[in-house]
CSV table of C-alpha atoms in Angstrom, one decimal:
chain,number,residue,atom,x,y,z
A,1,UNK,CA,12.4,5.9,8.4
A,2,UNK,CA,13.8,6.9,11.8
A,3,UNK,CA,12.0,4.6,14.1
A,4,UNK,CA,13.2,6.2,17.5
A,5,UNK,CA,12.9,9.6,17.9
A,6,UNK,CA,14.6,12.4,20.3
A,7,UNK,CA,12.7,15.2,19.3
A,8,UNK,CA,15.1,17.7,21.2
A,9,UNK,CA,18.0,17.9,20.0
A,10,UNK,CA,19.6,20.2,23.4
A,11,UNK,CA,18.3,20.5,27.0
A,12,UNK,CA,19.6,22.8,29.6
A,13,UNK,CA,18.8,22.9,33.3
A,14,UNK,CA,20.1,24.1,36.5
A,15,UNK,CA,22.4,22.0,39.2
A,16,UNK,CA,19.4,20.1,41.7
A,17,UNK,CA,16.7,20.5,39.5
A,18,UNK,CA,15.0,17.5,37.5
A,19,UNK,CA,15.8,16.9,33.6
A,20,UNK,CA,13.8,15.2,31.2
A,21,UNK,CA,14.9,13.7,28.4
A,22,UNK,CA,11.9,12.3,25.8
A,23,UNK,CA,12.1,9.8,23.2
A,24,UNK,CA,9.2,8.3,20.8
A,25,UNK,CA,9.6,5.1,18.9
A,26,UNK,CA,7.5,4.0,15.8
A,27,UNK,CA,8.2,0.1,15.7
A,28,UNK,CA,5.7,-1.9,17.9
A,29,UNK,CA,8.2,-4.9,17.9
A,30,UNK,CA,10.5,-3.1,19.8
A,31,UNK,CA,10.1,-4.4,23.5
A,32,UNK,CA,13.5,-3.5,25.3
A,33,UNK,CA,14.3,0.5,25.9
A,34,UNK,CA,18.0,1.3,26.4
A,35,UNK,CA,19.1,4.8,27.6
A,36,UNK,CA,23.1,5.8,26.9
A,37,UNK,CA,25.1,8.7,27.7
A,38,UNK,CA,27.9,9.6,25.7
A,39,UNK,CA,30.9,12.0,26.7
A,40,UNK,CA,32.8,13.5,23.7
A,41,UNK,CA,36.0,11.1,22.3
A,42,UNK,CA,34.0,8.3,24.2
A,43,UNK,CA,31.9,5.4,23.4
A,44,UNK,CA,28.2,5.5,24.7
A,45,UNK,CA,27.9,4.7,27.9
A,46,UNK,CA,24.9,2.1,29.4
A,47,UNK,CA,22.7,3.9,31.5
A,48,UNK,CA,19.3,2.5,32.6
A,49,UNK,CA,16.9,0.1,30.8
A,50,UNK,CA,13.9,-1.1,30.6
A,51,UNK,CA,11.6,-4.0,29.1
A,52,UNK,CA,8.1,-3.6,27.8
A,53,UNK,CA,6.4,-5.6,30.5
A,54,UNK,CA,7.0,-2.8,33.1
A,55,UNK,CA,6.0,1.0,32.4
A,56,UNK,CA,8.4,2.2,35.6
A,57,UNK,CA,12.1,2.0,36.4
A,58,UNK,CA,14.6,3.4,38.6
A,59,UNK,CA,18.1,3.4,39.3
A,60,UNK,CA,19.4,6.3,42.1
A,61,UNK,CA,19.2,9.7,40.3
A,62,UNK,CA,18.1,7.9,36.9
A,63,UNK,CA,14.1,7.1,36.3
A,64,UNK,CA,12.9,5.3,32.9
A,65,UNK,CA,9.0,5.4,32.1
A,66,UNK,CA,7.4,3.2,29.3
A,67,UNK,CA,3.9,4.7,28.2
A,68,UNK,CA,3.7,1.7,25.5
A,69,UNK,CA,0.3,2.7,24.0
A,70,UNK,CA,1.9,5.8,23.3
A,71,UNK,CA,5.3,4.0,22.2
A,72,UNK,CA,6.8,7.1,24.6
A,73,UNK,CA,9.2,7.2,26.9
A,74,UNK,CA,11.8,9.6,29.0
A,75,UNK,CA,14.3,9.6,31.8
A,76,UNK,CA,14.1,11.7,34.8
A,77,UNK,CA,17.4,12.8,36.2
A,78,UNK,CA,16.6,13.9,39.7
A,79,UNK,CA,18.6,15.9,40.9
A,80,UNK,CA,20.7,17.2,38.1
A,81,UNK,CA,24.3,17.6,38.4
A,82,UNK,CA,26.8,19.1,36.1
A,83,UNK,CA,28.7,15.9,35.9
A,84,UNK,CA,25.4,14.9,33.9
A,85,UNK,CA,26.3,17.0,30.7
A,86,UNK,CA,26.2,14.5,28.2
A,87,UNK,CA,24.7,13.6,24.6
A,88,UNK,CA,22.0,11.5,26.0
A,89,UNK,CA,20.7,8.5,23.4
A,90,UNK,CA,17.4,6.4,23.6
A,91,UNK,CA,17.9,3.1,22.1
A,92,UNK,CA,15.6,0.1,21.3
A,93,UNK,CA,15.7,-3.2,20.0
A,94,UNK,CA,13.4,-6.3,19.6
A,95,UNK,CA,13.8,-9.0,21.2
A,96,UNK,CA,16.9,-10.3,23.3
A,97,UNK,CA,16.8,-14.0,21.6
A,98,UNK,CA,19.0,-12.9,18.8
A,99,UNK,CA,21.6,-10.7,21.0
A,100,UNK,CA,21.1,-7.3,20.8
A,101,UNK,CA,20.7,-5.0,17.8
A,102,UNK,CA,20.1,-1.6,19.0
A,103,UNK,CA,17.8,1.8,17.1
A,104,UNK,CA,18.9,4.3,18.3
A,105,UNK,CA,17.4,8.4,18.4
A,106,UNK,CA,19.4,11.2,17.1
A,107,UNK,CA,20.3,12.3,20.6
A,108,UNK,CA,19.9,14.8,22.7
A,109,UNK,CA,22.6,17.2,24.5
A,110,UNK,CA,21.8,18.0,28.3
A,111,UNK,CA,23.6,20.6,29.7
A,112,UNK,CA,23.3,20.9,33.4
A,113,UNK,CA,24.2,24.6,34.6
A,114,UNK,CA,26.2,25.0,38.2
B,1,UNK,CA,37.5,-6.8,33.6
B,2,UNK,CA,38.6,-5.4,30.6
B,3,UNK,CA,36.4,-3.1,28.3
B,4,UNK,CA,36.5,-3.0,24.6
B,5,UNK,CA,38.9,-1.6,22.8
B,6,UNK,CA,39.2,-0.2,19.1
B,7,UNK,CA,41.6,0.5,17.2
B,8,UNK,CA,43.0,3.3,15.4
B,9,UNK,CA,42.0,5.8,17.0
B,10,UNK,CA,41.7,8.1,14.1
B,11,UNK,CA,42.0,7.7,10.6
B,12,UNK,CA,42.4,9.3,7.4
B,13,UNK,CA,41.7,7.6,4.0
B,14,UNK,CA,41.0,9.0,0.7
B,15,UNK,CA,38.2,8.3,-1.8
B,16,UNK,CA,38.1,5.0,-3.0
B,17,UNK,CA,40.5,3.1,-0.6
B,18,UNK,CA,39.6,0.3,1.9
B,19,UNK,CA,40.0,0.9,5.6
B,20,UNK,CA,40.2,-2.2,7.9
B,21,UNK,CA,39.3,-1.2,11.6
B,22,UNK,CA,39.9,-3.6,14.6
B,23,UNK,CA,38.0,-4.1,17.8
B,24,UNK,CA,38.6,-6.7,20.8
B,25,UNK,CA,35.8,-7.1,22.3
B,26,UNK,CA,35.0,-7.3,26.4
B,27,UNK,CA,36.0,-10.6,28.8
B,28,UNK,CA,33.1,-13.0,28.4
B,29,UNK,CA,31.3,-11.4,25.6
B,30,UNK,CA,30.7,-13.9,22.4
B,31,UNK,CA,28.5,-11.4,20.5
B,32,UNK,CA,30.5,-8.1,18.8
B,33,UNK,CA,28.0,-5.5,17.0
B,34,UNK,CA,29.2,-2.4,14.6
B,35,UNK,CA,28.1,0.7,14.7
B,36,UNK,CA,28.2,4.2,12.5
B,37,UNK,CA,27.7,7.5,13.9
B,38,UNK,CA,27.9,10.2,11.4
B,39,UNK,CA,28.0,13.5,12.8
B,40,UNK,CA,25.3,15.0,14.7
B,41,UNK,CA,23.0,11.5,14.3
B,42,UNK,CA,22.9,8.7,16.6
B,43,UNK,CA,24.7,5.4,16.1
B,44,UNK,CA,23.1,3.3,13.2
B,45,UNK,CA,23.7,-0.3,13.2
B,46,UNK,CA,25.9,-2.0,10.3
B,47,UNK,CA,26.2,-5.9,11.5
B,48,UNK,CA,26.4,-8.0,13.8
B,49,UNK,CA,28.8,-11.2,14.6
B,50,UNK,CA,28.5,-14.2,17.0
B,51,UNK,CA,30.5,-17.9,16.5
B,52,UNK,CA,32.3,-15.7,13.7
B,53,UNK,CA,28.8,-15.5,11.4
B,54,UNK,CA,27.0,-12.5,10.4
B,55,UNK,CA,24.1,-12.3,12.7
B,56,UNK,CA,21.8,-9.4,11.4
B,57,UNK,CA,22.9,-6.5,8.9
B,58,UNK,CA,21.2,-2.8,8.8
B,59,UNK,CA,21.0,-1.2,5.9
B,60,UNK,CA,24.3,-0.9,4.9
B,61,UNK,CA,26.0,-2.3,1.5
B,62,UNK,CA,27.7,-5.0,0.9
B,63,UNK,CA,31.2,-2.8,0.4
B,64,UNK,CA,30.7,-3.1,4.8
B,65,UNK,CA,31.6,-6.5,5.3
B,66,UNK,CA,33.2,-7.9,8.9
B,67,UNK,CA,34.8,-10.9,10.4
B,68,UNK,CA,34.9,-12.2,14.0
B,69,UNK,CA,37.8,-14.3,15.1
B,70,UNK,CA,37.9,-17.6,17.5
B,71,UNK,CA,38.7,-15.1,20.3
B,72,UNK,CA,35.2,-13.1,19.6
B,73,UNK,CA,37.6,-9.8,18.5
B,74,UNK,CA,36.2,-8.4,15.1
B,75,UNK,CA,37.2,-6.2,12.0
B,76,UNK,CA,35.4,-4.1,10.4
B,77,UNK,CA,36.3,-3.4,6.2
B,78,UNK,CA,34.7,-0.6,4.4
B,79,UNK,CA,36.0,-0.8,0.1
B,80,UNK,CA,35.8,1.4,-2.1
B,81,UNK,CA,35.3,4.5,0.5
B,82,UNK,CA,33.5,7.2,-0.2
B,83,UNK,CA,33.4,10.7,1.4
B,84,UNK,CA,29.9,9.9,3.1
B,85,UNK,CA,31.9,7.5,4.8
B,86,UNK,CA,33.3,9.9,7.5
B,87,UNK,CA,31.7,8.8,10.6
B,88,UNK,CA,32.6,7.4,14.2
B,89,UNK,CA,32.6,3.8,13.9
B,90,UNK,CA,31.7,2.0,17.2
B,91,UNK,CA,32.1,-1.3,17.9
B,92,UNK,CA,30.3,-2.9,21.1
B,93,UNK,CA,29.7,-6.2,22.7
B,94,UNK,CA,27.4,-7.9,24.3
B,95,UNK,CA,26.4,-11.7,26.1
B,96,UNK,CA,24.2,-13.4,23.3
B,97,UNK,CA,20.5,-12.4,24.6
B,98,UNK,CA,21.6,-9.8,26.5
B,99,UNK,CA,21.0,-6.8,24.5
B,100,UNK,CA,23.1,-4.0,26.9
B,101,UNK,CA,26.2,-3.4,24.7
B,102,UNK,CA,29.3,-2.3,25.8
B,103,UNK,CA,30.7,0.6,23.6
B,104,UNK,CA,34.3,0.9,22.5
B,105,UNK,CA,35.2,4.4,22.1
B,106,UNK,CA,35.3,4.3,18.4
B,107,UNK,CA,37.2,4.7,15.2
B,108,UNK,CA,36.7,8.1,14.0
B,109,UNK,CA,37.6,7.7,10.0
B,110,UNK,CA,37.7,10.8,7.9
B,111,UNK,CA,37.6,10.4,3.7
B,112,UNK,CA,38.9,12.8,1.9
């Protein structure tokens, strides 16, 4: 049962131009939204967040919208650089009481083209 | 500030052996979480440790056991391994109810 969800497994978009990356979730417990990037022979890296009580936030080049009654969300990259080609992972947990415990999707590469 | 590190790096085992892998965790941070990412999936989570207790366990057997240590480092011990048991093995940490983990780079542990 695969409770977050990147449906895209590869993105490509040119240098300056805006990438969106989707995720869907399934669990309605989750109320925190993680995104990570991850380089190859690294660990994910911490991106942006954001907790169910917003549906907006933003961070620089890096956007995060909640649409909770449709348990989406996706990150806007605006503008793209090639310093952005990454594995991009959504991640979600429930609650922040009991430290964190993240779900995260299958990924999704983004390959941003000079 | 230091990050967290794991080690090995890389590892090779063979069918039916036991693996120990190691992580420190980062400055401050009292709550250490593992992680398996087999190829091509995202990271799925295995267990979780704070005040050297399990915490929370995914849905992994009980062959995946842990420990954390006074100094909030961790190991992680896989028995018995088994070929499906090739995977990157993160281990991050986190401030207890803070749920941003900081990522090692990972064990990458190939069974053969």
């Amino acid at each position: 049962d695969q409770q977050v969800k990147q449906n895209s497994p590869s993105l490509s978009v040119q240098e300056g131009r805006i990438s969106i990356l989707n995720c869907d979730y399934t669990n309605s417990m989750f109320d925190y939204f993680l995104w990570y990037k991850k380089y190859p022979a690294e660990g994910p890296t911490f991106l942006i967040s954001i907790s169910s009580i917003k549906d907006k936030n933003e961070d620089g080049r890096f956007t995060v919208f909640l649409n909770k009654s449709a348990k989406h969300l996706s990150l806007h990259i605006v503008p793209s650089q090639p310093g952005d080609s990454a594995v991009y992972f959504c991640a979600a947990s429930e609650g922040t009481t009991s430290g964190s415990r993240l779900t995260f999707g299958e990924g999704t590469q983004l390959t941003v083209n000079p | 500030e230091t990050g967290v590190t794991q080690s090995p790096t890389h590892l090779i085992k063979t069918r039916g052996q036991q693996v120990t892998l190691r992580c420190s965790s980062q400055s401050g941070h009292n709550t250490v979480s593992w992680y398996q990412q087999a190829l091509g999936q995202g990271p799925q989570f295995i267990f979780q440790y704070y005040r050297e207790e399990e915490n929370g366990r995914g849905n992994f057997p009980p062959r995946f056991s842990g420990l954390q240590f006074p100094n909030y480092s961790s190991e992680l011990n896989v028995n018995a391994l088994e070929l499906d048991d090739s995977a990157l093995y993160l281990c991050a940490s986190s401030l207890r109810g803070r749920p941003t983990d900081t990522f090692g780079s990972g064990t990458r542990l190939t069974v053969v």
